Tab-separated table of C-alpha atoms and ligand atoms in Angstrom:
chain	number	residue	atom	x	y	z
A	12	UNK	CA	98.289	64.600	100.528
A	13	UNK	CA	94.566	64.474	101.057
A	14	UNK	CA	92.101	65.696	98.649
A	15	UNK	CA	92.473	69.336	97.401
A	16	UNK	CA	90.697	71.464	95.315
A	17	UNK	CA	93.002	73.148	92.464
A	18	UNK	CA	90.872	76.696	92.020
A	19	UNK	CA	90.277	79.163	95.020
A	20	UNK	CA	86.684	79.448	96.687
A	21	UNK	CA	85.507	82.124	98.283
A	22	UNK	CA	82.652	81.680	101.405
A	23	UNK	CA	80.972	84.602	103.115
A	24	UNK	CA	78.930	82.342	105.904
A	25	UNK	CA	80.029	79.932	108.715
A	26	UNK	CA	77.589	77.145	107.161
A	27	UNK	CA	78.698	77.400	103.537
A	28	UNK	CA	82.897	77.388	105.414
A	29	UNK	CA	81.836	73.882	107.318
A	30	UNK	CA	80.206	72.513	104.345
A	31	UNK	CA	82.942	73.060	102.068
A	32	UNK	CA	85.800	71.895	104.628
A	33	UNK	CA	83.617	68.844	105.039
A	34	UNK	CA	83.096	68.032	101.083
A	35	UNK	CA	87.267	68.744	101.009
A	36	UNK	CA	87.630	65.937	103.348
A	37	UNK	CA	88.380	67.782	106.657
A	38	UNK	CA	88.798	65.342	108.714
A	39	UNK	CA	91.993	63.479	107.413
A	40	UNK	CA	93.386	66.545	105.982
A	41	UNK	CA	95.336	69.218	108.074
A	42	UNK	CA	94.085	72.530	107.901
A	43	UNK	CA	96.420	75.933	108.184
A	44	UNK	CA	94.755	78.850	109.155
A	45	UNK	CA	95.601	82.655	108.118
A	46	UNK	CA	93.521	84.982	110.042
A	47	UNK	CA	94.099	88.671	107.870
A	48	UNK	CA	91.864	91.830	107.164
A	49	UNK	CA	92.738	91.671	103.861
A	50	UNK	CA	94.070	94.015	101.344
A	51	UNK	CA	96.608	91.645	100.761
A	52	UNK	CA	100.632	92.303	100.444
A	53	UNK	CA	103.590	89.924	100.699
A	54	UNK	CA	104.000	90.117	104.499
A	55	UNK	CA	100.269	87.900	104.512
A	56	UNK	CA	101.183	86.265	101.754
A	57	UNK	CA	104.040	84.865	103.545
A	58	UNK	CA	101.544	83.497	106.011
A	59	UNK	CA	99.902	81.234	103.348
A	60	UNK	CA	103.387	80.367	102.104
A	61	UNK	CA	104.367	78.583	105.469
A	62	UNK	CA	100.873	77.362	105.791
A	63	UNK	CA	100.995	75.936	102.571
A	64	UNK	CA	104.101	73.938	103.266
A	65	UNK	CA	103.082	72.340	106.553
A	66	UNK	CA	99.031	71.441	106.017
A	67	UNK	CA	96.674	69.552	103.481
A	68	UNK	CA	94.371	72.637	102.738
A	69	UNK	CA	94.878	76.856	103.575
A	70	UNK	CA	92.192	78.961	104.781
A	71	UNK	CA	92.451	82.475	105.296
A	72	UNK	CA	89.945	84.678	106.820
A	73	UNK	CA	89.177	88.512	105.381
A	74	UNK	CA	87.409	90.199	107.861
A	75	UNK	CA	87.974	93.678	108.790
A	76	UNK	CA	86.410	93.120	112.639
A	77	UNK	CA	85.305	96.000	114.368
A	78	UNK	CA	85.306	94.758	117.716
A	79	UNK	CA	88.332	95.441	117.782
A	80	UNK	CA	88.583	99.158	116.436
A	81	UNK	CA	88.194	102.559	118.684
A	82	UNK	CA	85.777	105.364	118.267
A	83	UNK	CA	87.896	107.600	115.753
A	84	UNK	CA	89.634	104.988	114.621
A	85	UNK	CA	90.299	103.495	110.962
A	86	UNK	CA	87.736	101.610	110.213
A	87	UNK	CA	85.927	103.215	107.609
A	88	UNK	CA	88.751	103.820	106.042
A	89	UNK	CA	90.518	100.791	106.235
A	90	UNK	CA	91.353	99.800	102.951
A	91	UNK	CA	89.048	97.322	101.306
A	92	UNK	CA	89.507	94.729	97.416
A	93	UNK	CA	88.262	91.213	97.737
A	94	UNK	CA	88.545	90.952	94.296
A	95	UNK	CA	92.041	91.836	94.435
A	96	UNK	CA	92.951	89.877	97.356
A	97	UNK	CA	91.161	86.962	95.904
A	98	UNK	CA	93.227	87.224	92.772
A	99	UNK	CA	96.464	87.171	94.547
A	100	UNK	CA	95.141	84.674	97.225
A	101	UNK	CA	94.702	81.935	94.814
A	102	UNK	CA	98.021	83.188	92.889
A	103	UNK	CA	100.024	81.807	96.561
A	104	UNK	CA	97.458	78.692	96.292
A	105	UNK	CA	94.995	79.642	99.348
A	106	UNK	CA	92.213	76.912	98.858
A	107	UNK	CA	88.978	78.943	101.250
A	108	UNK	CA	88.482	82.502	102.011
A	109	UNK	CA	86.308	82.872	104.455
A	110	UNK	CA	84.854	86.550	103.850
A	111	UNK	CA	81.940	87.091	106.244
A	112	UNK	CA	79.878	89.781	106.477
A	113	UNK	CA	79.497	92.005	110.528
A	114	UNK	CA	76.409	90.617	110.708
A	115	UNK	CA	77.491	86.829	110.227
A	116	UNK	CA	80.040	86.997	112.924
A	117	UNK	CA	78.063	89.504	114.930
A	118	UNK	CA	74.269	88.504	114.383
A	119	UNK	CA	73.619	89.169	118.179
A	120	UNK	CA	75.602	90.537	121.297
A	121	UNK	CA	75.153	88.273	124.913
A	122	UNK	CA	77.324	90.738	126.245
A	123	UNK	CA	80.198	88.073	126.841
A	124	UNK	CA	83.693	89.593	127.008
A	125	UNK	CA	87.550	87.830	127.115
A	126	UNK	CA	89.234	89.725	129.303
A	127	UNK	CA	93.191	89.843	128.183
A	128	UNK	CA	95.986	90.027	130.618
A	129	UNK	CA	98.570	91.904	131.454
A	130	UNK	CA	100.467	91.763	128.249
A	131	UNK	CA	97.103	93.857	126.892
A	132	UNK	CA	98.203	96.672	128.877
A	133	UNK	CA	101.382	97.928	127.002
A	134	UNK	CA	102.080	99.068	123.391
A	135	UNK	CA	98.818	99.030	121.231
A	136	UNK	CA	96.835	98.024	124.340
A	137	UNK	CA	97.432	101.812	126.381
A	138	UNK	CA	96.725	103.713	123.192
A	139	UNK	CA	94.375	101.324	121.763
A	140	UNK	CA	91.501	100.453	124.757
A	141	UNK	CA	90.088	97.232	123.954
A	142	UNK	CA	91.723	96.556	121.154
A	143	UNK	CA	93.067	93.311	122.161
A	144	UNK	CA	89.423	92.261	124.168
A	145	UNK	CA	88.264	92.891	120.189
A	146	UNK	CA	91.303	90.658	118.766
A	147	UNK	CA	90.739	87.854	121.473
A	148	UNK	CA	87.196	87.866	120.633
A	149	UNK	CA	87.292	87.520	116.489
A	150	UNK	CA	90.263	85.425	116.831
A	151	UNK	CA	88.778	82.848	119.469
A	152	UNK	CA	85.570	83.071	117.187
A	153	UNK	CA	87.347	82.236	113.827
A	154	UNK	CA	89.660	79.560	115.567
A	155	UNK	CA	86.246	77.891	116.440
A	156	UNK	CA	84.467	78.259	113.164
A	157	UNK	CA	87.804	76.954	110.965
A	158	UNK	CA	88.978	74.514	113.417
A	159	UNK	CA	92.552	75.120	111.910
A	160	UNK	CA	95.135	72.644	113.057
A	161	UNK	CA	97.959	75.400	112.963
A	162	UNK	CA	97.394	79.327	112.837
A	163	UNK	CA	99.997	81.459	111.099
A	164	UNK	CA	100.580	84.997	112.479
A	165	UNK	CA	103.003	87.813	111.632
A	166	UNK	CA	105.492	89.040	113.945
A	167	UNK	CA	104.447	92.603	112.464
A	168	UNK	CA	101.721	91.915	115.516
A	169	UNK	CA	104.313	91.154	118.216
A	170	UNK	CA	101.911	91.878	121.142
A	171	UNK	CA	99.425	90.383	118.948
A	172	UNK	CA	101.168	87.604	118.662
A	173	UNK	CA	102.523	87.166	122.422
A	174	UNK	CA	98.733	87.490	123.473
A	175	UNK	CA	97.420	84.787	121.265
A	176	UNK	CA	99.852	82.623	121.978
A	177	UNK	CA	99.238	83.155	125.854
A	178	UNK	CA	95.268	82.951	125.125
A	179	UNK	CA	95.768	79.215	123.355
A	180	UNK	CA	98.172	78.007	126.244
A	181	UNK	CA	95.823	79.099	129.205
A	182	UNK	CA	92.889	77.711	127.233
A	183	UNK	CA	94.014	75.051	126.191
A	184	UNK	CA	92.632	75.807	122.530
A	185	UNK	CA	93.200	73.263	119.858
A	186	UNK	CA	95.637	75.031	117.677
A	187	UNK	CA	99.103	75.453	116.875
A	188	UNK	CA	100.319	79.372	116.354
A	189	UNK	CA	103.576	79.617	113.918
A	190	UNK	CA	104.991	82.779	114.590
A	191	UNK	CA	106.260	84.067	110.709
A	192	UNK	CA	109.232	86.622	111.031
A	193	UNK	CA	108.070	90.473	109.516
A	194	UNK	CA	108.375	90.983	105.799
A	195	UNK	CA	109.571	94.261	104.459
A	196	UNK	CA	109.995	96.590	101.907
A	197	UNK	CA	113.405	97.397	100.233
A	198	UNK	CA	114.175	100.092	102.273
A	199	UNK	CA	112.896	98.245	105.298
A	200	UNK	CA	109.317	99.704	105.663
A	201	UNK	CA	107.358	96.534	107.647
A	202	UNK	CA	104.980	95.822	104.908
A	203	UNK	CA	100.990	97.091	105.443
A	204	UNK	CA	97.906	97.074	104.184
A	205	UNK	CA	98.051	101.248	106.078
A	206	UNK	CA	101.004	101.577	103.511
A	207	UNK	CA	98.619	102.991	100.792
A	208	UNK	CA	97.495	105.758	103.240
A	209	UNK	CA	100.750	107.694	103.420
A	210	UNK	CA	101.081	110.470	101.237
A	211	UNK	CA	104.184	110.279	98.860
A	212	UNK	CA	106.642	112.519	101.001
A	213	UNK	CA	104.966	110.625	104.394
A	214	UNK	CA	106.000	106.878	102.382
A	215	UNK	CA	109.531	108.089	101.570
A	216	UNK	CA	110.368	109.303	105.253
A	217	UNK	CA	108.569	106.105	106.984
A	218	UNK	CA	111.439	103.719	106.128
A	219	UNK	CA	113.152	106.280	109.320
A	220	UNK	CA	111.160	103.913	111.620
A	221	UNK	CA	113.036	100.849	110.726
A	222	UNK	CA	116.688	102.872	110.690
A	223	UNK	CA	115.742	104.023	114.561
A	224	UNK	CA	115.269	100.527	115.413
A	225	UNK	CA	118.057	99.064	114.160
A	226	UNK	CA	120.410	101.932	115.637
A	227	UNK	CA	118.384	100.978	119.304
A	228	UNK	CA	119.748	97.375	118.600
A	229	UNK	CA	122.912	98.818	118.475
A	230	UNK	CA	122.668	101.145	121.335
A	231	UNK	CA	121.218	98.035	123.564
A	232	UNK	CA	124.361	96.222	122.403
A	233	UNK	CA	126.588	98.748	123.922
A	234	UNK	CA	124.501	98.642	126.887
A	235	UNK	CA	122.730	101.753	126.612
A	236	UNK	CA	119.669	101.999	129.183
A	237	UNK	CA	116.094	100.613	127.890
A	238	UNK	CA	114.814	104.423	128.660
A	239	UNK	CA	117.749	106.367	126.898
A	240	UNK	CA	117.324	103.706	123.795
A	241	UNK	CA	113.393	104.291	123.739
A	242	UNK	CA	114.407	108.517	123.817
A	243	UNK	CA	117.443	108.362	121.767
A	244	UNK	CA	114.633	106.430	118.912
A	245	UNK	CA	112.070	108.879	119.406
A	246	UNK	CA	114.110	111.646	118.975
A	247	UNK	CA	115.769	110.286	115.850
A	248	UNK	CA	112.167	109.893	114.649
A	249	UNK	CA	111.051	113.053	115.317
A	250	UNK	CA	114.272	114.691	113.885
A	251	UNK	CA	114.308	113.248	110.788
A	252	UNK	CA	110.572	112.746	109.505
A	253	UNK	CA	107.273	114.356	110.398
A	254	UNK	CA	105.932	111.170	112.357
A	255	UNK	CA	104.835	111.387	115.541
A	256	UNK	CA	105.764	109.355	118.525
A	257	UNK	CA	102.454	107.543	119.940
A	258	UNK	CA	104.615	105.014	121.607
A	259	UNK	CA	108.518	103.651	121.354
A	260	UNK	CA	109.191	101.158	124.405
A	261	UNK	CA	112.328	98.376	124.658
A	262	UNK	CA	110.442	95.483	126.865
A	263	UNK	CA	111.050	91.833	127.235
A	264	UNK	CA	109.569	89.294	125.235
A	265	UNK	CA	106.844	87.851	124.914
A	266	UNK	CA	106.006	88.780	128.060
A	267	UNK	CA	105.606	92.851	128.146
A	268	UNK	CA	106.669	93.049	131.333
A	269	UNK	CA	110.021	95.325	132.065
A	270	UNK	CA	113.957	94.125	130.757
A	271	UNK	CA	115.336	92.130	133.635
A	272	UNK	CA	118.463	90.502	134.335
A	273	UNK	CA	116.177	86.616	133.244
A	274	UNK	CA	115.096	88.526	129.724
A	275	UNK	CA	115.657	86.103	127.120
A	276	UNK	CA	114.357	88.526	124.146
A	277	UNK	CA	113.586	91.863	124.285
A	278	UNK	CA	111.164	93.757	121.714
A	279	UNK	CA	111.578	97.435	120.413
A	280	UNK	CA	108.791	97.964	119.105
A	281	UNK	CA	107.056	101.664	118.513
A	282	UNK	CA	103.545	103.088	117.119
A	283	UNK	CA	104.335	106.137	114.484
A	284	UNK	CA	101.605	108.583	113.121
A	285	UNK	CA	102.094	110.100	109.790
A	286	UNK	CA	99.233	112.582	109.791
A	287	UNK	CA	96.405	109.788	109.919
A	288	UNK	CA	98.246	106.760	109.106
A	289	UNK	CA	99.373	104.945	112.210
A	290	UNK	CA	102.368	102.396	111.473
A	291	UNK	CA	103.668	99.863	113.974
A	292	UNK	CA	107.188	98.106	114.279
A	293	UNK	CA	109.431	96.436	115.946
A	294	UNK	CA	112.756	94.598	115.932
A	295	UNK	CA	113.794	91.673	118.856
A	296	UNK	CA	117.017	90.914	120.022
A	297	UNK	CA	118.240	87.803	121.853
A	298	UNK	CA	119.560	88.408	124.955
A	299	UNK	CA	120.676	84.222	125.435
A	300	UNK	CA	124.489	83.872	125.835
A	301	UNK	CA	125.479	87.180	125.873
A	302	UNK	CA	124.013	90.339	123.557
A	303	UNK	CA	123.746	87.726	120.626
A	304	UNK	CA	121.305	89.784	117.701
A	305	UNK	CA	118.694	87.727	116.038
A	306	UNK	CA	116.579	90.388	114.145
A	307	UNK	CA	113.567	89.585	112.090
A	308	UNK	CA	115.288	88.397	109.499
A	309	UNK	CA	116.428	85.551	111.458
A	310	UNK	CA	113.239	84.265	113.735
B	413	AMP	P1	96.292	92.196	109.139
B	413	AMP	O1	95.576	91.928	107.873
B	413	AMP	O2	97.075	93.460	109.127
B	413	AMP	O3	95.415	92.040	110.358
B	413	AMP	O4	97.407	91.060	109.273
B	413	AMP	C1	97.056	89.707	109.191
B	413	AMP	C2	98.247	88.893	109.586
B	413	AMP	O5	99.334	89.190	108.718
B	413	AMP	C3	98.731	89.173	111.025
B	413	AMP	O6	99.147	87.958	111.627
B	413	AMP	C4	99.897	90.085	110.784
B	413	AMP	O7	100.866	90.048	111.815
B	413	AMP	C5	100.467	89.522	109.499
B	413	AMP	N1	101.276	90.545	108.826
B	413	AMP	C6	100.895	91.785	108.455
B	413	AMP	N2	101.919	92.456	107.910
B	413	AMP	C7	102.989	91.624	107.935
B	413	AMP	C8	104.340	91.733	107.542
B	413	AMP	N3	104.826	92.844	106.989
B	413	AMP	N4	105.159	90.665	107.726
B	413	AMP	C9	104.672	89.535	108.302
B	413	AMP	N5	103.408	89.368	108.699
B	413	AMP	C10	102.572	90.398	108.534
């Protein structure tokens, strides 16, 4: 173990980050990386618990980055505590957070764009436009300011995920991505900082998302068609709760593209809206040697 620092600091620019890596003796420790937007639950905190166990020092990043938000989307309201997240931050034993301001990771514009690839298409990417061209961006920006020898994402983010891992292959970016399986509530609601924006009644019918995607494992297993499983779990949805359906699609993984007879894994995943609360989800399944089920809480 190199040199570590016992108490949690907390950085809000890129020059004060670098100094501080430097004075911790970056360059013979290994640095984990745990890119967030803060308001912090378990599902992140499981992040800095893997990242914890395979590097010298943890950063995580709080930035709520809105690049890669809509017009009319969230992020006003998108809920906000550094305090709090600092607290339980250093609680899991997170040694930087790197909390920077718009204006320190956007102090001007050249107009330069990443343009993501097909796997930006589906999912979040048709009812989100450039979203992921707003993920790509922050996330190539951060990986270049921390430097992070391995970067922890959920699989909450599946397309998130698939695309990042795609964007460090085909560029050949110095990092390692460890995919962390989804974290969950006790009735199986995929943990989120959106959580606290359900109403009561909307929070006790949400944990119907998770039961429609484990009955569309089952329906895939008795070889029900990827179309009837994606009806059959928006109609279950829409019968039992008062969320809408902004997307439920069964596609194979990580690429996005359509379930063929070569899918390895294929994702269920679906977007829900609970008035203005928009939750995301998603189970995979192995299709290797036969219909053999490895949900989340087996990646
Ligand atoms: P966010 O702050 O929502 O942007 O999430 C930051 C990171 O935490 C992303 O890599 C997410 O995929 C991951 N994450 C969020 N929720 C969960 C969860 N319930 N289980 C596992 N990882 C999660």
């Amino acid at each position: 173990m190199n040199v570590k620092t016992n108490t949690l600091q907390v950085v809000h620019t890129i020059e004060q980050l670098r100094r501080l890596l430097d004075a911790m003796n970056r360059s013979s420790s290994t640095v984990g990386f745990v890119p967030t937007m803060g308001y912090l639950h378990e599902g992140h905190l499981e992040l800095v618990k893997q990242a914890k166990m395979q590097n010298d020092l943890v950063v995580m990043s709080i930035f709520v980055n809105p690049t890669q938000f809509g017009p009319g989307e969230d992020f006003e309201s998108y809920p906000r505590d550094l305090n709090r997240d600092s607290k339980l931050a250093e609680e899991a034993g997170v040694d930087i957070i790197f909390a920077p301001s718009v204006v320190e990771m956007y102090p001007n514009d050249g107009g330069i764009r990443i343009l993501p690839g097909p796997q930006a298409n589906k999912l979040c990417g048709a009812s989100r436009p450039g979203h992921f061209d707003g993920v790509l961006q922050v996330v190539l920006k951060l990986f270049n300011i921390v430097a992070p020898d391995r970067s922890y994402f959920g699989m909450k983010d599946a397309q998130q995920l698939a695309l990042i891992e795609t964007f460090v292959r085909d560029f050949n970016i110095p990092t390692t991505i460890v995919r962390v399986p989804i974290v969950r509530e006790n009735d199986g609601l995929a943990k989120s900082s959106r959580n606290v924006n359900l109403t009561s009644k909307e929070r006790q019918e949400a944990p119907v998302i998770y039961q429609a995607l484990q009955k569309g494992i089952d329906w895939l297993l008795e070889s029900v068609s990827p179309e009837e499983v994606e009806r059959r779990i928006a109609e279950f949805i829409t019968s039992t709760s008062s969320g809408a359906i902004d997307y439920v699609q069964v596609l194979d993984y990580p690429s996005l593209g359509p379930v063929t007879e070569e899918t390895n894994e294929m994702i269920i995943a679906c977007a829900i809206k609970f008035s203005t609360t928009r939750l995301i989800d998603n189970i995979i399944m192995s299709t290797k040697g036969g219909y053999n089920v490895s949900n989340d809480d087996e990646q």
